CSV table of C-alpha atoms in Angstrom, one decimal:
chain,number,residue,atom,x,y,z
Y,1,UNK,CA,0.0,0.1,0.0
Y,2,UNK,CA,1.1,3.3,-0.9
Y,3,UNK,CA,-1.2,6.1,0.6
Y,4,UNK,CA,-1.4,9.2,2.6
Y,5,UNK,CA,-3.9,10.0,5.3
Y,6,UNK,CA,-5.0,13.3,6.7
Y,7,UNK,CA,-6.9,13.2,10.2
Y,8,UNK,CA,-7.7,16.9,10.9
Y,9,UNK,CA,-11.3,16.8,12.2
Y,10,UNK,CA,-10.3,18.0,15.7
Y,11,UNK,CA,-8.0,20.6,17.2
Y,12,UNK,CA,-5.0,18.1,16.7
Y,13,UNK,CA,-3.5,17.1,12.9
Y,14,UNK,CA,-2.3,13.8,12.3
Y,15,UNK,CA,-0.6,13.1,8.7
Y,16,UNK,CA,0.3,9.9,7.8
Y,17,UNK,CA,2.2,8.4,4.9
Y,18,UNK,CA,2.4,4.4,4.2
Y,19,UNK,CA,5.0,3.2,1.7
Y,20,UNK,CA,4.1,-0.9,2.1
Y,21,UNK,CA,6.0,-1.9,5.1
Y,22,UNK,CA,7.4,1.7,6.1
Y,23,UNK,CA,5.3,4.1,7.8
Y,24,UNK,CA,5.6,7.7,9.3
Y,25,UNK,CA,3.3,10.1,10.9
Y,26,UNK,CA,3.1,13.6,12.7
Y,27,UNK,CA,1.1,15.1,15.0
Y,28,UNK,CA,0.3,18.9,15.2
Y,29,UNK,CA,-1.6,20.9,17.8
Y,30,UNK,CA,-0.2,24.1,17.4
Y,31,UNK,CA,-3.4,26.2,16.9
Y,32,UNK,CA,-3.4,29.4,14.2
Y,33,UNK,CA,-0.1,27.7,12.4
Y,34,UNK,CA,-1.3,24.5,11.7
Y,35,UNK,CA,-2.8,25.6,7.9
Y,36,UNK,CA,1.0,26.6,7.3
Y,37,UNK,CA,2.2,23.7,8.7
Y,38,UNK,CA,0.3,21.1,6.9
Y,39,UNK,CA,1.6,20.7,3.5
Y,40,UNK,CA,5.3,20.8,5.1
Y,41,UNK,CA,4.3,18.1,7.2
Y,42,UNK,CA,2.7,16.0,4.1
Y,43,UNK,CA,6.1,16.1,2.3
Y,44,UNK,CA,8.0,15.4,5.6
Y,45,UNK,CA,6.1,12.0,6.3
Y,46,UNK,CA,6.4,11.0,2.8
Y,47,UNK,CA,10.0,12.0,2.5
Y,48,UNK,CA,10.3,9.5,5.7
Y,49,UNK,CA,8.8,6.7,3.7
Y,50,UNK,CA,10.5,7.6,0.4
Y,51,UNK,CA,7.1,7.7,-1.4
Y,52,UNK,CA,6.9,10.1,-4.2
Y,53,UNK,CA,3.2,11.7,-4.5
Y,54,UNK,CA,3.6,10.3,-8.2
Y,55,UNK,CA,3.8,6.9,-6.4
Y,56,UNK,CA,0.5,7.4,-4.5
Y,57,UNK,CA,-2.4,4.6,-4.9
Y,58,UNK,CA,-4.7,6.8,-3.0
Y,59,UNK,CA,-5.1,9.3,-0.2
Y,60,UNK,CA,-7.9,9.3,2.6
Y,61,UNK,CA,-8.9,11.8,4.9
Y,62,UNK,CA,-11.8,11.9,7.6
Y,63,UNK,CA,-14.6,13.8,5.7
Y,64,UNK,CA,-16.5,15.1,9.0
Y,65,UNK,CA,-18.0,15.8,11.1
Y,66,UNK,CA,-15.4,17.9,13.2
Y,67,UNK,CA,-14.0,20.9,13.2
Y,68,UNK,CA,-15.0,23.5,10.0
Y,69,UNK,CA,-11.5,24.7,10.0
Y,70,UNK,CA,-9.5,21.4,10.1
Y,71,UNK,CA,-11.7,19.6,7.6
Y,72,UNK,CA,-11.6,22.4,5.1
Y,73,UNK,CA,-7.3,22.0,5.4
Y,74,UNK,CA,-7.4,18.5,4.8
Y,75,UNK,CA,-9.7,18.7,2.0
Y,76,UNK,CA,-7.9,21.6,0.0
Y,77,UNK,CA,-4.3,19.6,0.7
Y,78,UNK,CA,-5.6,16.4,-0.9
Y,79,UNK,CA,-7.8,17.7,-3.4
Y,80,UNK,CA,-4.7,19.6,-4.6
Y,81,UNK,CA,-2.6,15.9,-4.5
Y,82,UNK,CA,-5.6,14.3,-7.0
Y,83,UNK,CA,-5.3,17.5,-9.6
Y,84,UNK,CA,-1.5,17.4,-9.7
Y,85,UNK,CA,-1.3,13.6,-9.8
Y,86,UNK,CA,-4.5,12.0,-10.8
Y,87,UNK,CA,-4.7,10.3,-6.8
Y,88,UNK,CA,-8.2,9.3,-5.8
Y,89,UNK,CA,-9.3,10.7,-2.4
Y,90,UNK,CA,-11.3,8.7,-0.1
Y,91,UNK,CA,-13.6,10.2,2.4
Y,92,UNK,CA,-14.2,8.5,5.9
Y,93,UNK,CA,-16.9,10.1,8.4
Y,94,UNK,CA,-15.1,10.5,11.0
Y,95,UNK,CA,-16.8,8.7,13.8
Y,96,UNK,CA,-16.7,5.2,11.5
Y,97,UNK,CA,-12.9,5.9,11.8
Y,98,UNK,CA,-13.1,6.2,15.6
Y,99,UNK,CA,-15.0,3.0,15.9
Y,100,UNK,CA,-13.3,1.0,13.5
Y,101,UNK,CA,-10.7,-0.5,15.8
Y,102,UNK,CA,-13.2,-1.5,18.5
Y,103,UNK,CA,-15.3,-4.1,16.2
Y,104,UNK,CA,-14.8,-6.7,18.8
Y,105,UNK,CA,-16.2,-4.9,21.8
Y,106,UNK,CA,-18.7,-7.1,23.7
Y,107,UNK,CA,-20.9,-3.9,23.7
Y,108,UNK,CA,-22.1,-0.9,22.0
Y,109,UNK,CA,-19.3,1.7,20.9
Y,110,UNK,CA,-20.0,5.2,21.2
Y,111,UNK,CA,-17.5,7.4,19.2
Y,112,UNK,CA,-17.5,11.1,19.9
Y,113,UNK,CA,-16.7,14.5,19.3
Y,114,UNK,CA,-17.0,17.9,21.2
Y,115,UNK,CA,-19.4,19.8,19.5
Y,116,UNK,CA,-19.0,22.7,21.5
Y,117,UNK,CA,-22.5,24.6,22.5
Y,118,UNK,CA,-23.0,22.0,25.5
Y,119,UNK,CA,-23.5,19.5,22.1
Y,120,UNK,CA,-21.6,16.1,20.6
Y,121,UNK,CA,-21.1,14.9,17.3
Y,122,UNK,CA,-21.7,10.9,17.8
Y,123,UNK,CA,-22.7,7.9,16.7
Y,124,UNK,CA,-23.5,4.4,18.1
Y,125,UNK,CA,-21.9,1.2,16.7
Y,126,UNK,CA,-22.5,-2.8,17.3
Y,127,UNK,CA,-20.0,-5.3,15.9
Y,128,UNK,CA,-18.4,-2.8,13.8
Y,129,UNK,CA,-22.1,-2.1,12.4
Y,130,UNK,CA,-23.8,1.7,12.9
Y,131,UNK,CA,-27.0,1.4,15.0
Y,132,UNK,CA,-27.4,5.4,15.4
Y,133,UNK,CA,-26.2,7.3,12.7
Y,134,UNK,CA,-23.8,10.7,13.1
Y,135,UNK,CA,-25.8,13.2,15.0
Y,136,UNK,CA,-25.3,16.6,16.5
Y,137,UNK,CA,-27.0,16.2,20.0
Y,138,UNK,CA,-27.4,17.0,23.5
Y,139,UNK,CA,-26.4,14.8,26.0
Y,140,UNK,CA,-29.8,13.9,27.0
Y,141,UNK,CA,-30.3,12.8,23.8
Y,142,UNK,CA,-27.5,10.5,23.5
Y,143,UNK,CA,-27.9,9.1,26.7
Y,144,UNK,CA,-31.5,7.6,25.1
Y,145,UNK,CA,-29.7,5.9,22.7
Y,146,UNK,CA,-27.8,3.7,25.6
Y,147,UNK,CA,-30.8,3.1,27.4
Y,148,UNK,CA,-30.4,-1.1,27.8
Y,149,UNK,CA,-27.1,-0.8,25.9
Y,150,UNK,CA,-24.6,-2.2,28.2
Y,151,UNK,CA,-21.6,-1.8,28.4
Y,152,UNK,CA,-20.7,0.9,26.3
Y,153,UNK,CA,-17.4,1.8,24.8
Y,154,UNK,CA,-16.3,5.7,24.3
Y,155,UNK,CA,-13.9,6.4,21.7
Y,156,UNK,CA,-12.8,9.3,20.2
Y,157,UNK,CA,-10.6,12.6,20.9
Y,158,UNK,CA,-13.0,13.7,23.4
Y,159,UNK,CA,-13.7,10.5,25.0
Y,160,UNK,CA,-12.9,11.9,28.3
Y,161,UNK,CA,-14.7,15.1,28.2
Y,162,UNK,CA,-17.9,13.0,26.7
Y,163,UNK,CA,-17.8,10.5,29.8
Y,164,UNK,CA,-17.4,13.8,32.5
Y,165,UNK,CA,-20.7,15.2,30.1
Y,166,UNK,CA,-22.8,12.0,29.8
Y,167,UNK,CA,-22.3,10.4,33.1
Y,168,UNK,CA,-23.0,14.1,35.3
Y,169,UNK,CA,-25.9,13.2,37.7
Y,170,UNK,CA,-26.3,9.4,35.6
Y,171,UNK,CA,-23.4,7.3,37.2
Y,172,UNK,CA,-25.6,4.7,38.6
Y,173,UNK,CA,-27.9,4.4,35.3
Y,174,UNK,CA,-24.8,4.1,32.5
Y,175,UNK,CA,-22.3,1.5,32.1
Y,176,UNK,CA,-19.8,3.7,30.1
Y,177,UNK,CA,-16.3,2.7,29.7
Y,178,UNK,CA,-13.0,4.8,28.2
Y,179,UNK,CA,-9.6,4.1,28.6
Y,180,UNK,CA,-8.0,7.5,28.2
Y,181,UNK,CA,-8.6,8.9,24.6
Y,182,UNK,CA,-7.5,6.0,23.1
Y,183,UNK,CA,-8.6,7.3,19.4
Y,184,UNK,CA,-6.6,10.6,19.6
Y,185,UNK,CA,-5.7,9.6,15.7
Y,186,UNK,CA,-7.6,7.9,13.3
Y,187,UNK,CA,-4.8,7.7,10.9
Y,188,UNK,CA,-4.5,3.5,10.8
Y,189,UNK,CA,-8.0,3.2,10.7
Y,190,UNK,CA,-8.5,5.5,7.6
Y,191,UNK,CA,-5.9,3.7,5.9
Y,192,UNK,CA,-7.9,0.3,6.8
Y,193,UNK,CA,-11.0,1.5,5.7
Y,194,UNK,CA,-10.0,3.3,2.4
Y,195,UNK,CA,-7.9,0.2,1.2
Y,196,UNK,CA,-11.5,-1.6,1.9
Y,197,UNK,CA,-13.2,0.9,-0.1
Y,198,UNK,CA,-10.8,0.6,-2.8
Y,199,UNK,CA,-10.7,-3.1,-2.9
Y,200,UNK,CA,-14.5,-3.3,-2.9
Y,201,UNK,CA,-14.7,-1.0,-5.9
Y,202,UNK,CA,-15.9,1.8,-4.0
Y,203,UNK,CA,-15.8,5.2,-5.6
Y,204,UNK,CA,-13.3,8.1,-3.8
Y,205,UNK,CA,-14.9,11.4,-3.4
Y,206,UNK,CA,-16.1,13.1,-6.3
Y,207,UNK,CA,-14.6,16.5,-7.3
Y,208,UNK,CA,-17.7,18.6,-6.0
Y,209,UNK,CA,-17.9,16.5,-3.0
Y,210,UNK,CA,-16.8,18.5,0.5
Y,211,UNK,CA,-16.8,17.9,4.2
Y,212,UNK,CA,-19.5,16.2,6.1
Y,213,UNK,CA,-21.3,18.9,8.2
Y,214,UNK,CA,-24.2,18.3,10.7
Y,215,UNK,CA,-24.6,21.8,11.4
Y,216,UNK,CA,-23.8,25.5,9.9
Y,217,UNK,CA,-20.9,27.2,10.5
Y,218,UNK,CA,-21.0,30.2,13.0
Y,219,UNK,CA,-20.8,32.7,9.5
Y,220,UNK,CA,-23.6,31.0,8.0
Y,221,UNK,CA,-25.7,30.8,11.1
Y,222,UNK,CA,-25.1,34.7,11.8
Y,223,UNK,CA,-26.5,35.3,8.4
Y,224,UNK,CA,-29.9,37.6,8.8
Y,225,UNK,CA,-29.3,37.6,12.5
Y,226,UNK,CA,-29.9,41.6,13.5
Y,227,UNK,CA,-26.6,43.1,14.1
């Protein structure tokens, strides 16, 4: 496999490259400077595995939900590579990527991202199958998904935050587990899922396809509001 992945759905961005048995990854969590450093990071990881852009079989990113800015950065970088080198870009739902490594968990898996505004982006899975589609939801709504679901494993970069949010006042009613932020980077899952899509003949992202947003941006929400 010769591929490049960008995981940019949350504040920290991971860039990873794989060239058969060689793999390199770089994690960035440096605020506003990430937009300047993303392309140098791509170049760096590809150099580490001795991979040229023209050799890429595919690239992959988490297409959302997540940070509006982060998702746009990932799309811009990989779409540019697609245009320059005719390299297909595969998009994977962020929450699917977070849940993917835990298909064998003996219960449900709840993949989460802090959506701000006292809400979570979340999706629920059992045995690798999605049982609740990705949603932008209040904690109470997500707790209603978990009625009778025992035990539930929380995964994702914001698992610790979600654990506190969901269990506050409900400690005796929910059997939630998490082991630190066990899925801080989804790059390995992105590679595996995209390679499976490619092998199964699933189409990469079309040129017009962009990020998956579950809510409007603050700029869009402000349109039409009185000043």
